[in-house]
GROMACS .gro file of C-alpha atoms in nm:
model
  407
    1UNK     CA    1   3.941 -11.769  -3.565
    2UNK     CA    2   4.278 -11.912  -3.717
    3UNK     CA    3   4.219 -12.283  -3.839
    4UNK     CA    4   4.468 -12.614  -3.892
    5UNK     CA    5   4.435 -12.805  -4.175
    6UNK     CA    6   4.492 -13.172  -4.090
    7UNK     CA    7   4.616 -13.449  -4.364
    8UNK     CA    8   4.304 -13.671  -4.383
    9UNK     CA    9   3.975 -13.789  -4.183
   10UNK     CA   10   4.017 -14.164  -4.030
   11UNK     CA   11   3.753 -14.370  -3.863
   12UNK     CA   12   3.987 -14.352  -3.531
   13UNK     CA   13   4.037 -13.946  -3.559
   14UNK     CA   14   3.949 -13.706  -3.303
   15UNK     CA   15   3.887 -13.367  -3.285
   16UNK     CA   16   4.063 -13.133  -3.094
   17UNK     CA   17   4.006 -12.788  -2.958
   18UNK     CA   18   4.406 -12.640  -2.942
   19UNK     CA   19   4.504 -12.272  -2.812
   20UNK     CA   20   4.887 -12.090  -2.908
   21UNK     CA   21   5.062 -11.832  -3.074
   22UNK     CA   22   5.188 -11.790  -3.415
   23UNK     CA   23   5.486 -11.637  -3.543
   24UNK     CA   24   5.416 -11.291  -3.413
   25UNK     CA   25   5.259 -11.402  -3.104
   26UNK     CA   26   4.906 -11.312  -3.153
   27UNK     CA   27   4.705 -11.571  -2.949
   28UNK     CA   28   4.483 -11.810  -3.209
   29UNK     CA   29   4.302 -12.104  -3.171
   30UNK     CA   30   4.061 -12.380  -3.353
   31UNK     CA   31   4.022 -12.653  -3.422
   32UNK     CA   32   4.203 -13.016  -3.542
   33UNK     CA   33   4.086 -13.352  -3.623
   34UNK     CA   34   4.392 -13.588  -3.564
   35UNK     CA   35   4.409 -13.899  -3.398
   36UNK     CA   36   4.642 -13.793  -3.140
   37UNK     CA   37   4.756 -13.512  -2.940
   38UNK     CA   38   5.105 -13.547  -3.055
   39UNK     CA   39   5.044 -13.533  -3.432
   40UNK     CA   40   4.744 -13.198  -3.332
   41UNK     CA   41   5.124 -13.065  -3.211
   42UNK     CA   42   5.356 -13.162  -3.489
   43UNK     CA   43   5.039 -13.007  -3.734
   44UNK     CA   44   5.044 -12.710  -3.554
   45UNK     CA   45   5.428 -12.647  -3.527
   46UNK     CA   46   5.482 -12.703  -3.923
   47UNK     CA   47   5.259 -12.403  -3.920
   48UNK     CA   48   5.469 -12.194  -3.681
   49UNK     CA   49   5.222 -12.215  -3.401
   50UNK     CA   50   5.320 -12.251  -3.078
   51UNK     CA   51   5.081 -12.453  -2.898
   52UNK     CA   52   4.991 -12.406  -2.510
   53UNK     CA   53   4.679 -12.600  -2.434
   54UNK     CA   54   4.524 -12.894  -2.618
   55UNK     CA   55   4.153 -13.046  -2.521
   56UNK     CA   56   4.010 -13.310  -2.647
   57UNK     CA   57   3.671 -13.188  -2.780
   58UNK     CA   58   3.356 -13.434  -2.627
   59UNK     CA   59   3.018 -13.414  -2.767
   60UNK     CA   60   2.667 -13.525  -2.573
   61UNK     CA   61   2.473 -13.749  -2.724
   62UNK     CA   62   2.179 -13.562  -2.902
   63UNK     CA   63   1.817 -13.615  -3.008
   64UNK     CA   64   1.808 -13.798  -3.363
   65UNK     CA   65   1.872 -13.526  -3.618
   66UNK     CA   66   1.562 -13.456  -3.825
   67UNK     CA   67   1.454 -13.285  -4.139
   68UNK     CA   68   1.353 -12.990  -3.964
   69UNK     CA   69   1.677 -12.961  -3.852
   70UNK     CA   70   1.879 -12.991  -4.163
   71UNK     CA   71   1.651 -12.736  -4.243
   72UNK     CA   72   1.703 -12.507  -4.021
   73UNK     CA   73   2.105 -12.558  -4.073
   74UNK     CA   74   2.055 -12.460  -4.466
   75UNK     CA   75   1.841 -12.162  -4.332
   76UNK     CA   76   2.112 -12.097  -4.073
   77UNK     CA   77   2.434 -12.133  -4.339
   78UNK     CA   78   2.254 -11.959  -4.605
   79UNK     CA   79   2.228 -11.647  -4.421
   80UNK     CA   80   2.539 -11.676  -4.278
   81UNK     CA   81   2.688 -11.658  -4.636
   82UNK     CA   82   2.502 -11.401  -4.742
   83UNK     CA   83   2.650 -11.174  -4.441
   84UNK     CA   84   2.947 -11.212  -4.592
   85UNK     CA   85   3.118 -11.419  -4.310
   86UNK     CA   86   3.347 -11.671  -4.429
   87UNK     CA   87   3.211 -12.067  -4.512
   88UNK     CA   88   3.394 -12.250  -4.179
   89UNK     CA   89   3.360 -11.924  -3.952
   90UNK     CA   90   2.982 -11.994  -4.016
   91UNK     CA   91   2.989 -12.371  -3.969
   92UNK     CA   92   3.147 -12.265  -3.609
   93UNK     CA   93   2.863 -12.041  -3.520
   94UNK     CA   94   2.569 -12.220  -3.659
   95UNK     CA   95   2.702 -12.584  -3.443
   96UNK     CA   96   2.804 -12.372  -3.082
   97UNK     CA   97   2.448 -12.207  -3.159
   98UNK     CA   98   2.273 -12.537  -3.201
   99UNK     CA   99   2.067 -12.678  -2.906
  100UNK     CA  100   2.114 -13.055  -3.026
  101UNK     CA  101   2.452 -13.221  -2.967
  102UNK     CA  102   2.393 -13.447  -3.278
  103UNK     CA  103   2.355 -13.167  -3.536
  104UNK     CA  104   2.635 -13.006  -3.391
  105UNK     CA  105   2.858 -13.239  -3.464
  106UNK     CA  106   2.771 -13.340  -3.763
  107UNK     CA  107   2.818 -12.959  -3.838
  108UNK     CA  108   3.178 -13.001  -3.686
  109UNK     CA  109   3.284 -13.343  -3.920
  110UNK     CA  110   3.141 -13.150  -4.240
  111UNK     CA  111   3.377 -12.885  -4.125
  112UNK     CA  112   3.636 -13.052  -4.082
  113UNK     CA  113   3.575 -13.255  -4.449
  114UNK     CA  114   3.589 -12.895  -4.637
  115UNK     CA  115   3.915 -12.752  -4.410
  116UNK     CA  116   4.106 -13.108  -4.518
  117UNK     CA  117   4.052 -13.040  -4.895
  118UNK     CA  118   3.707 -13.124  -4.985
  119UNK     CA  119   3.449 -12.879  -5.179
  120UNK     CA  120   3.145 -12.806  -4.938
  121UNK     CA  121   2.906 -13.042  -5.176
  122UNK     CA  122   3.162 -13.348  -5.177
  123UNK     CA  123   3.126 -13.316  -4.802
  124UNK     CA  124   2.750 -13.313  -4.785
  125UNK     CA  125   2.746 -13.665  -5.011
  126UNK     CA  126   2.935 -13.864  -4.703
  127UNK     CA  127   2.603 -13.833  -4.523
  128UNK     CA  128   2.326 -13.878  -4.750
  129UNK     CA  129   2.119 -13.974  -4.434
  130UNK     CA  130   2.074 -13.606  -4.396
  131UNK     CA  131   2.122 -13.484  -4.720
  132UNK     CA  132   2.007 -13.608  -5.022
  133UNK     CA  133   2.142 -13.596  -5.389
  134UNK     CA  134   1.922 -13.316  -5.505
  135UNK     CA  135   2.046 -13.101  -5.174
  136UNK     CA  136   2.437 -13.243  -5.284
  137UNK     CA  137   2.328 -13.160  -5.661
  138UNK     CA  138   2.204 -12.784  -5.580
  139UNK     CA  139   2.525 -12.673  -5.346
  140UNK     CA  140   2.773 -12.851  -5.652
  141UNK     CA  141   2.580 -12.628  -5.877
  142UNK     CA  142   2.614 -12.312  -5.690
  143UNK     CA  143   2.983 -12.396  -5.597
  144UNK     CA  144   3.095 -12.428  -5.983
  145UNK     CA  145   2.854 -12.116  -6.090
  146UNK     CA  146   2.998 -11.895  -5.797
  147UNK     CA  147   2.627 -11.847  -5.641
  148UNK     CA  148   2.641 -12.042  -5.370
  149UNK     CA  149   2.478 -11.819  -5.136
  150UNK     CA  150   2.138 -11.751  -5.372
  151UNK     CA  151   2.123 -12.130  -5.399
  152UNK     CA  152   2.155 -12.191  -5.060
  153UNK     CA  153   1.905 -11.950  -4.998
  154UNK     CA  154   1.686 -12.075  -5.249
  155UNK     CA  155   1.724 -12.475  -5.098
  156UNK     CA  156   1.646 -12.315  -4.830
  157UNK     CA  157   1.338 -12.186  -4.929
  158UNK     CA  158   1.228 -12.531  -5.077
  159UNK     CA  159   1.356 -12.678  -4.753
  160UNK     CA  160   1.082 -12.483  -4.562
  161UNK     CA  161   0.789 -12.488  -4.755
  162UNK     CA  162   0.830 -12.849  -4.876
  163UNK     CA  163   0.845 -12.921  -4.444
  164UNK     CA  164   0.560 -12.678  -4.422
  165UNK     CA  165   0.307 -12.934  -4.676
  166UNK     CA  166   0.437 -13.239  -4.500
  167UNK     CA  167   0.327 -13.083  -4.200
  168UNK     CA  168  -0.019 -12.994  -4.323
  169UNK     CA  169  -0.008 -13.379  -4.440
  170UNK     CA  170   0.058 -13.505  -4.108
  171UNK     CA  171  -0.166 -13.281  -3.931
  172UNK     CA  172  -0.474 -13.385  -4.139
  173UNK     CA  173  -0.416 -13.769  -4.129
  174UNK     CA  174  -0.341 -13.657  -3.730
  175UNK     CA  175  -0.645 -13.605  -3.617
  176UNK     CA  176  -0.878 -13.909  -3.745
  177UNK     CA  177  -0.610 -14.190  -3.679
  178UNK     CA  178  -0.586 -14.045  -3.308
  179UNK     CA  179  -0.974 -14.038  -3.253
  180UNK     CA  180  -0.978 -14.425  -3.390
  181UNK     CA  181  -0.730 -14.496  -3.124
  182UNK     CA  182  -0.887 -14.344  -2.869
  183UNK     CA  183  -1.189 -14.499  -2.945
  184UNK     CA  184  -1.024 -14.798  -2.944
  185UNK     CA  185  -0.868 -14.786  -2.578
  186UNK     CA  186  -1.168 -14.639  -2.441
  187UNK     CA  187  -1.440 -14.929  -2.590
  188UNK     CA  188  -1.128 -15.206  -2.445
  189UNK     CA  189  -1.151 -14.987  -2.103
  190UNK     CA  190  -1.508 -15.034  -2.114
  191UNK     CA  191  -1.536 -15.434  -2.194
  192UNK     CA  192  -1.269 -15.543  -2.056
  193UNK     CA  193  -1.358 -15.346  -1.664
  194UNK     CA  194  -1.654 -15.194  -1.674
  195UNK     CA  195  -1.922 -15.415  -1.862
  196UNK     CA  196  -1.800 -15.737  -1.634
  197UNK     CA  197  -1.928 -15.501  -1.356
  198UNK     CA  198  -2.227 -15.445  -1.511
  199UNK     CA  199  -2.265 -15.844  -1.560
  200UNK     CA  200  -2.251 -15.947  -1.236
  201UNK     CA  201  -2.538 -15.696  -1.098
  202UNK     CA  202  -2.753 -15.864  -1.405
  203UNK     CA  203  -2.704 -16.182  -1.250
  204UNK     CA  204  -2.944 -16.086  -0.978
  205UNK     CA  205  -3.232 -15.950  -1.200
  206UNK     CA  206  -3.403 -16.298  -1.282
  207UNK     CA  207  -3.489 -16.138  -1.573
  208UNK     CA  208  -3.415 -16.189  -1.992
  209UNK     CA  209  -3.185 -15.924  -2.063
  210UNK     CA  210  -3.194 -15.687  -2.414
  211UNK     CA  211  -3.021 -15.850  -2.721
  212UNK     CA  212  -2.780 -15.546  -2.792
  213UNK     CA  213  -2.699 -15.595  -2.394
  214UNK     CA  214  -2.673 -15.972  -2.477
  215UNK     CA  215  -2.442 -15.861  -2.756
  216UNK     CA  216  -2.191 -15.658  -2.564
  217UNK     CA  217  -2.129 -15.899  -2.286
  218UNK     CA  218  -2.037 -16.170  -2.534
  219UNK     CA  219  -1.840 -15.931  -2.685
  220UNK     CA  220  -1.680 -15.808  -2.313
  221UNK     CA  221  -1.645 -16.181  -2.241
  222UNK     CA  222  -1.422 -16.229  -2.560
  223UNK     CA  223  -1.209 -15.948  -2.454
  224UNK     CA  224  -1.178 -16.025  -2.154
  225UNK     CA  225  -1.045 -16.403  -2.223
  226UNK     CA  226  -0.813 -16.287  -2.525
  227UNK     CA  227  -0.741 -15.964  -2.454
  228UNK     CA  228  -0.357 -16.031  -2.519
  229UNK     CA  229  -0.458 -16.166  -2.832
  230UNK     CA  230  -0.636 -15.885  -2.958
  231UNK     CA  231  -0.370 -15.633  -2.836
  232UNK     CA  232  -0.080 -15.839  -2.968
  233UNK     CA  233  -0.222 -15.924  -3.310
  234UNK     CA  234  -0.384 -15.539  -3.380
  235UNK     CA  235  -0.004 -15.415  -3.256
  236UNK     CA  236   0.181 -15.657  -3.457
  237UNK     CA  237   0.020 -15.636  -3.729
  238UNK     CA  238   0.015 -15.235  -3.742
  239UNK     CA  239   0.392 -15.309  -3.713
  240UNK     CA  240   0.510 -15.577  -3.990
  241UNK     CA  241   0.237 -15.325  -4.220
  242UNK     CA  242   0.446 -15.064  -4.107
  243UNK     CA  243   0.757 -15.186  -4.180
  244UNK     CA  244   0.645 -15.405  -4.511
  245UNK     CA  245   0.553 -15.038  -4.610
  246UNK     CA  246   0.863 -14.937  -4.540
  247UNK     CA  247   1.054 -15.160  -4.668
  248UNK     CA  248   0.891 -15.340  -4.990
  249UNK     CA  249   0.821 -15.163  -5.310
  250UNK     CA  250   0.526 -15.355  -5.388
  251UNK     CA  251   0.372 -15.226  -5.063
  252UNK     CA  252   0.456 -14.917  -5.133
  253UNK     CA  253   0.343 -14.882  -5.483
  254UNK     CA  254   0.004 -15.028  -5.363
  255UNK     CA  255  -0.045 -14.810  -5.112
  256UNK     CA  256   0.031 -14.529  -5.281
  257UNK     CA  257  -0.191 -14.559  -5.509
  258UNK     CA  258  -0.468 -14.637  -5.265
  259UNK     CA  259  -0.374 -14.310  -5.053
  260UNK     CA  260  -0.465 -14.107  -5.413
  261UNK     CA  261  -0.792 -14.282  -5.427
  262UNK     CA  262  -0.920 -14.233  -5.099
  263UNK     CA  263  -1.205 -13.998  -5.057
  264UNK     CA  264  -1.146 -13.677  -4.953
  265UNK     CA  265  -0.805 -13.705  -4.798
  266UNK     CA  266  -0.657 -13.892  -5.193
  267UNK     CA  267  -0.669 -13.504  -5.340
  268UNK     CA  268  -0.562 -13.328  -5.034
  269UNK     CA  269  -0.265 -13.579  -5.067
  270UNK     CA  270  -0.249 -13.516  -5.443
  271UNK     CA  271  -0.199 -13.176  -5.454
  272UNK     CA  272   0.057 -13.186  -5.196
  273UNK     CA  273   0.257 -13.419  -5.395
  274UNK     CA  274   0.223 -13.224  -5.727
  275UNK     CA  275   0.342 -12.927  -5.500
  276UNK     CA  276   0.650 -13.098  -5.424
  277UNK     CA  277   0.725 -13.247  -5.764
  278UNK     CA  278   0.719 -12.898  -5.927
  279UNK     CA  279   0.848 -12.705  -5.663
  280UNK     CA  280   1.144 -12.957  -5.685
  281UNK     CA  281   1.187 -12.934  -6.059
  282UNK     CA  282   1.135 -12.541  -6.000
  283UNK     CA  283   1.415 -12.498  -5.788
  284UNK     CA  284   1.669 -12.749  -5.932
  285UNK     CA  285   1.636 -12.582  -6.292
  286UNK     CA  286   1.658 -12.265  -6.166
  287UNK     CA  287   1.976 -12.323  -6.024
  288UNK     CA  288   2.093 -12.384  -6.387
  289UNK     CA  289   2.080 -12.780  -6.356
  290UNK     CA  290   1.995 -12.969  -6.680
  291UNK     CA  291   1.604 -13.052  -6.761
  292UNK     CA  292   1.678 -13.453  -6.796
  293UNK     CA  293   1.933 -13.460  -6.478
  294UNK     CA  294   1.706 -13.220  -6.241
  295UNK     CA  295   1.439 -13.493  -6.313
  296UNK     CA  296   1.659 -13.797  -6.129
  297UNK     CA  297   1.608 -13.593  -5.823
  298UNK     CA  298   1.229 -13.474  -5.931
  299UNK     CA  299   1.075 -13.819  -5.855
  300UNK     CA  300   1.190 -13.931  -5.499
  301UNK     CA  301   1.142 -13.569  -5.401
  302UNK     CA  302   0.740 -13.583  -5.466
  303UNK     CA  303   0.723 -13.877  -5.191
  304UNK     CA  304   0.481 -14.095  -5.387
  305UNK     CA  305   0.583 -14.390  -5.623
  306UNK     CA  306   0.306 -14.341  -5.818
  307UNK     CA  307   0.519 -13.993  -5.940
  308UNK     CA  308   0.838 -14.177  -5.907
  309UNK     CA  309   0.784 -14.412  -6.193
  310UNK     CA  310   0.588 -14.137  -6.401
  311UNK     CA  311   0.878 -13.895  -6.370
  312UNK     CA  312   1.062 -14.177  -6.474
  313UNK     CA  313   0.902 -14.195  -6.802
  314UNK     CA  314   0.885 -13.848  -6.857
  315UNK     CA  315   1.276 -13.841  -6.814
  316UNK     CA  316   1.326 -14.112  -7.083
  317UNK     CA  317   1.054 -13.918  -7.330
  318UNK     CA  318   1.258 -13.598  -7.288
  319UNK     CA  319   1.612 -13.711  -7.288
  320UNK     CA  320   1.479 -13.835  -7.652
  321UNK     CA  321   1.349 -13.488  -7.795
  322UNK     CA  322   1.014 -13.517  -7.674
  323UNK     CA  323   0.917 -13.170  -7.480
  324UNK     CA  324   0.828 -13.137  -7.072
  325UNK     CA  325   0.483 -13.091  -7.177
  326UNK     CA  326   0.418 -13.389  -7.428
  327UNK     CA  327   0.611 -13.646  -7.194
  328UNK     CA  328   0.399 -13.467  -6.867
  329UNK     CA  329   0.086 -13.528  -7.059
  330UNK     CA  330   0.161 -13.881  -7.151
  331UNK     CA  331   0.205 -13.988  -6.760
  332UNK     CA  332  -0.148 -13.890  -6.709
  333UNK     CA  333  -0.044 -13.804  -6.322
  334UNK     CA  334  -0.115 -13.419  -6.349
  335UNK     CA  335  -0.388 -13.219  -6.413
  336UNK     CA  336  -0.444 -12.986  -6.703
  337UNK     CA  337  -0.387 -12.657  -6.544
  338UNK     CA  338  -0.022 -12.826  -6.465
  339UNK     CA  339   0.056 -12.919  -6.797
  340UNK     CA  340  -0.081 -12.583  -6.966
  341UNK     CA  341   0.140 -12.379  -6.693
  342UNK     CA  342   0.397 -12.628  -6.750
  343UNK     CA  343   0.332 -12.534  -7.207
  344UNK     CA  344   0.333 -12.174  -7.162
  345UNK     CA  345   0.637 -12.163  -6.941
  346UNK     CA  346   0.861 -12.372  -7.234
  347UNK     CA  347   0.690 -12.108  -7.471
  348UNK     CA  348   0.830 -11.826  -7.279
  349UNK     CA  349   1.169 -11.934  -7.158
  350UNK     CA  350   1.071 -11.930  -6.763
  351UNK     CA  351   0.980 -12.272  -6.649
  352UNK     CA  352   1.124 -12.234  -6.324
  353UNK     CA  353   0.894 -11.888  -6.285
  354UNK     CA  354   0.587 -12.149  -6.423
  355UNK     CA  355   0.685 -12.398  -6.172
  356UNK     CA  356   0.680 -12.220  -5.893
  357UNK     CA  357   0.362 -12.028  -5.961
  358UNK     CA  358   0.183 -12.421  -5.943
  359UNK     CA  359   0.374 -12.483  -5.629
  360UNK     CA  360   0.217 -12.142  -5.482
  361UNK     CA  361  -0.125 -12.224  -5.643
  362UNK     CA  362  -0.102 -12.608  -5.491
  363UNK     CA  363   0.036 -12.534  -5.173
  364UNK     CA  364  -0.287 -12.271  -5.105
  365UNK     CA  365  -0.458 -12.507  -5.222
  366UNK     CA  366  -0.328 -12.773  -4.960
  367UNK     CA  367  -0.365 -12.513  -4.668
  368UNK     CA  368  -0.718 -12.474  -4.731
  369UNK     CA  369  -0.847 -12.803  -4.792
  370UNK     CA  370  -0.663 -12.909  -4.461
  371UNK     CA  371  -0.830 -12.611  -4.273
  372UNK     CA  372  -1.141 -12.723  -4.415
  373UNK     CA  373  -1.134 -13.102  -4.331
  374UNK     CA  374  -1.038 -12.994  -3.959
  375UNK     CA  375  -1.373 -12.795  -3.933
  376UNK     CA  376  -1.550 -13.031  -4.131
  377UNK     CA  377  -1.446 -13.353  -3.966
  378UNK     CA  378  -1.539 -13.241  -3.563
  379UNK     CA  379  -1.931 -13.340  -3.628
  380UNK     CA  380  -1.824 -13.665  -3.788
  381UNK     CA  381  -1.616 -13.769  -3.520
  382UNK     CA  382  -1.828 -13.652  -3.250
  383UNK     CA  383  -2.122 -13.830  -3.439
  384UNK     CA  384  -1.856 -14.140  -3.429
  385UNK     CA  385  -1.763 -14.091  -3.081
  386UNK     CA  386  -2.072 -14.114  -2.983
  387UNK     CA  387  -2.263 -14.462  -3.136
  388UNK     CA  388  -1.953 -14.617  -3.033
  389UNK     CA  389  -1.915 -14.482  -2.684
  390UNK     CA  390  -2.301 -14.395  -2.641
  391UNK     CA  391  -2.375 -14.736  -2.770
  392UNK     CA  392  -2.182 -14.932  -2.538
  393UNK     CA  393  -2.337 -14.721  -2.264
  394UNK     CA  394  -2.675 -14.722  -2.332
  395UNK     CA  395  -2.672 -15.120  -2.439
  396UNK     CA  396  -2.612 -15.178  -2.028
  397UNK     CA  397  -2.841 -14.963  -1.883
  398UNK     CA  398  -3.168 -15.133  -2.118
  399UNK     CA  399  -3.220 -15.340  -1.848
  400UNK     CA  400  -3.198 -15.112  -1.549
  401UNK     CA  401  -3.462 -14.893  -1.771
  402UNK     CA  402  -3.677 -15.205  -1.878
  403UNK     CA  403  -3.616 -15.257  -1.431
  404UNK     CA  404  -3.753 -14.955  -1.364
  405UNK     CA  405  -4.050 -14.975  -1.604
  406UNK     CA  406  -4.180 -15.312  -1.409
  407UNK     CA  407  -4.172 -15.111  -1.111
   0.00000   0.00000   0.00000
């Protein structure tokens, strides 16, 4: 496909899609971002082109883009590159081929960035929404070193499996937080409609009801005359945690730290942040970046301030002489099969090969404990299920039993 180069990328620029001839009339076409027809056809015609159809190019509005799909874009550009096919033929494939307007398009401005001048890593920095400096650090790496297609295979690699042990993540804290809510919609169902039925065929008894039956109607009856209270505060206060989380660093820091220390679910979530921290480091000094610079992007990459402000430290300690090990041992944040894989890989000369073997042993480690938890949580949330649920049901039905032993 024969390409334009424009002069420059404005705010007010659009892209076209143009059709011609050049000099020897062989029909081309591709694609311009200008902010006019008129200056698409003066671009064009300083290039010998003859131009005989212009279109504005529209894009749909897309689903928000997500990691998964920068991820599937390195996977998608990475092979690309290693078939040989040229860098902005195979940002044209991978965006027609995409099924969300919004990635597509963002594909089409990075394009556009690299065919006005700039490298394909100075393009990736003017959205760091999507990618980050250790994906911008990576691609300038393999761009100056002439491997650009191993290291995009290789970010593409980390990509995947670092998406694969959030997943696991997600899928573990999943399942419990969706029972609790459950729970909790069912046991408001229950007070806030069924138990006032249940009250008003008490009425007629003429008898002293059971205390725990005493007990949920007050309960019911408190629901039932602040239910918008409940709902309101619960909801807005899972929000402003939510976004206090979010947003503050002393929130985040705390919990943090309280997600490691929480019983069986703090390891699964330790391991799968030591994973990430040196599968990170793995694949950044593998790619021939400097130990003390491949640890800026170390930190944010494990996803836990707690590692954050250790790698931190162990930055400072090695920038100063002192060796991975030492400085990993002085954080007190990893176990000591880390830092003895960590020793023997600096005695060696392969790190990165050291690195990657704890990431493997880590992320194992991560799927099992995961497919464990799921098999051993079902008894303890049935058992949960039901003295909530069973509770609430047998507590108003005491006194049609205690009824129906009178009789």
């Amino acid at each position: 496909m024969a390409t334009a180069a424009g002069k420059g990328s404005g705010a007010n620029e659009i892209v076209f899609a143009w059709e011609g001839k050049d000099k020897s009339g062989k029909s081309v076409k591709g694609e311009l971002r200008a902010v006019s027809e008129t200056v698409v056809n003066v671009t064009l015609r300083r290039q010998g082109i003859l131009v005989t159809k212009i279109k504005k190019r529209s894009f749909k509005s897309g689903k928000k883009i997500t990691d998964k799909d920068i991820t599937l874009f390195t996977r998608q550009l990475a092979t690309m590159m290693k078939a040989g096919v040229p860098l902005l033929q195979s940002f044209d494939i991978v965006a027609k081929g995409h099924s969300n307007p919004s990635v597509a398009k963002l594909i089409q401005d990075i394009r556009t960035d690299i065919e006005t001048g700039s490298s394909l890593n100075q393009a990736f920095r003017k959205y760091p929404l999507y990618f980050d400096n250790l994906f911008c650090n990576l691609v300038a790496a393999g761009e100056q070193a002439g491997i650009l297609e191993d290291l995009l295979t290789r970010l593409a690699i980390y990509k995947e499996k670092t998406q694969a042990i959030k997943g696991k993540i997600k899928s573990a804290l999943f399942y419990p937080i969706s029972i609790i809510v459950v729970a909790f919609v069912v046991t408001s169902v229950i007070m806030i409609w069924v138990v006032p039925a249940f009250k008003d065929v008490f009425k007629s008894f003429g008898a002293d009801l059971p205390a725990p039956t005493l007990m949920v109607m007050a309960i019911s009856d408190f629901f039932v005359k602040f239910w918008y209270i409940i709902f309101g505060t619960i909801g807005g206060g899972i929000y402003m945690f939510l976004q206090a989380w979010k947003r503050s660093p002393k929130v985040q820091r705390v919990m943090d730290r309280v997600l490691l220390q929480l019983p069986i679910f703090g390891e699964v979530i330790r391991k799968a942040t030591i994973a990430r921290w040196t599968r990170t480091l793995a694949t950044m000094f593998a790619a021939g970046v400097p130990l003390v610079e491949s640890l800026d992007s170390v930190g944010g990459a494990s996803g836990n301030s707690i590692y954050v402000d250790a790698t931190k430290r162990i930055q400072v300690e090695v920038s100063t002489g002192t060796s991975l090990t030492s400085a990993m041992q002085n954080a007190d944040v990893f176990p000591n099969m880390v830092t003895q894989m960590v020793a023997i890989g600096e005695e060696s000369g392969a790190l990165d090969q050291m690195l990657s073997k704890v990431a493997d042993f880590y992320e194992s480690e991560v799927d099992e404990a995961v497919d464990s938890l799921s098999s051993l949580m079902e008894p303890f949330i049935m058992a949960f299920l039901g003295v909530v649920i069973g509770g609430l049901v047998v507590s108003m039905y005491l006194p049609i039993f205690k009824l129906g032993a009178v009789v």
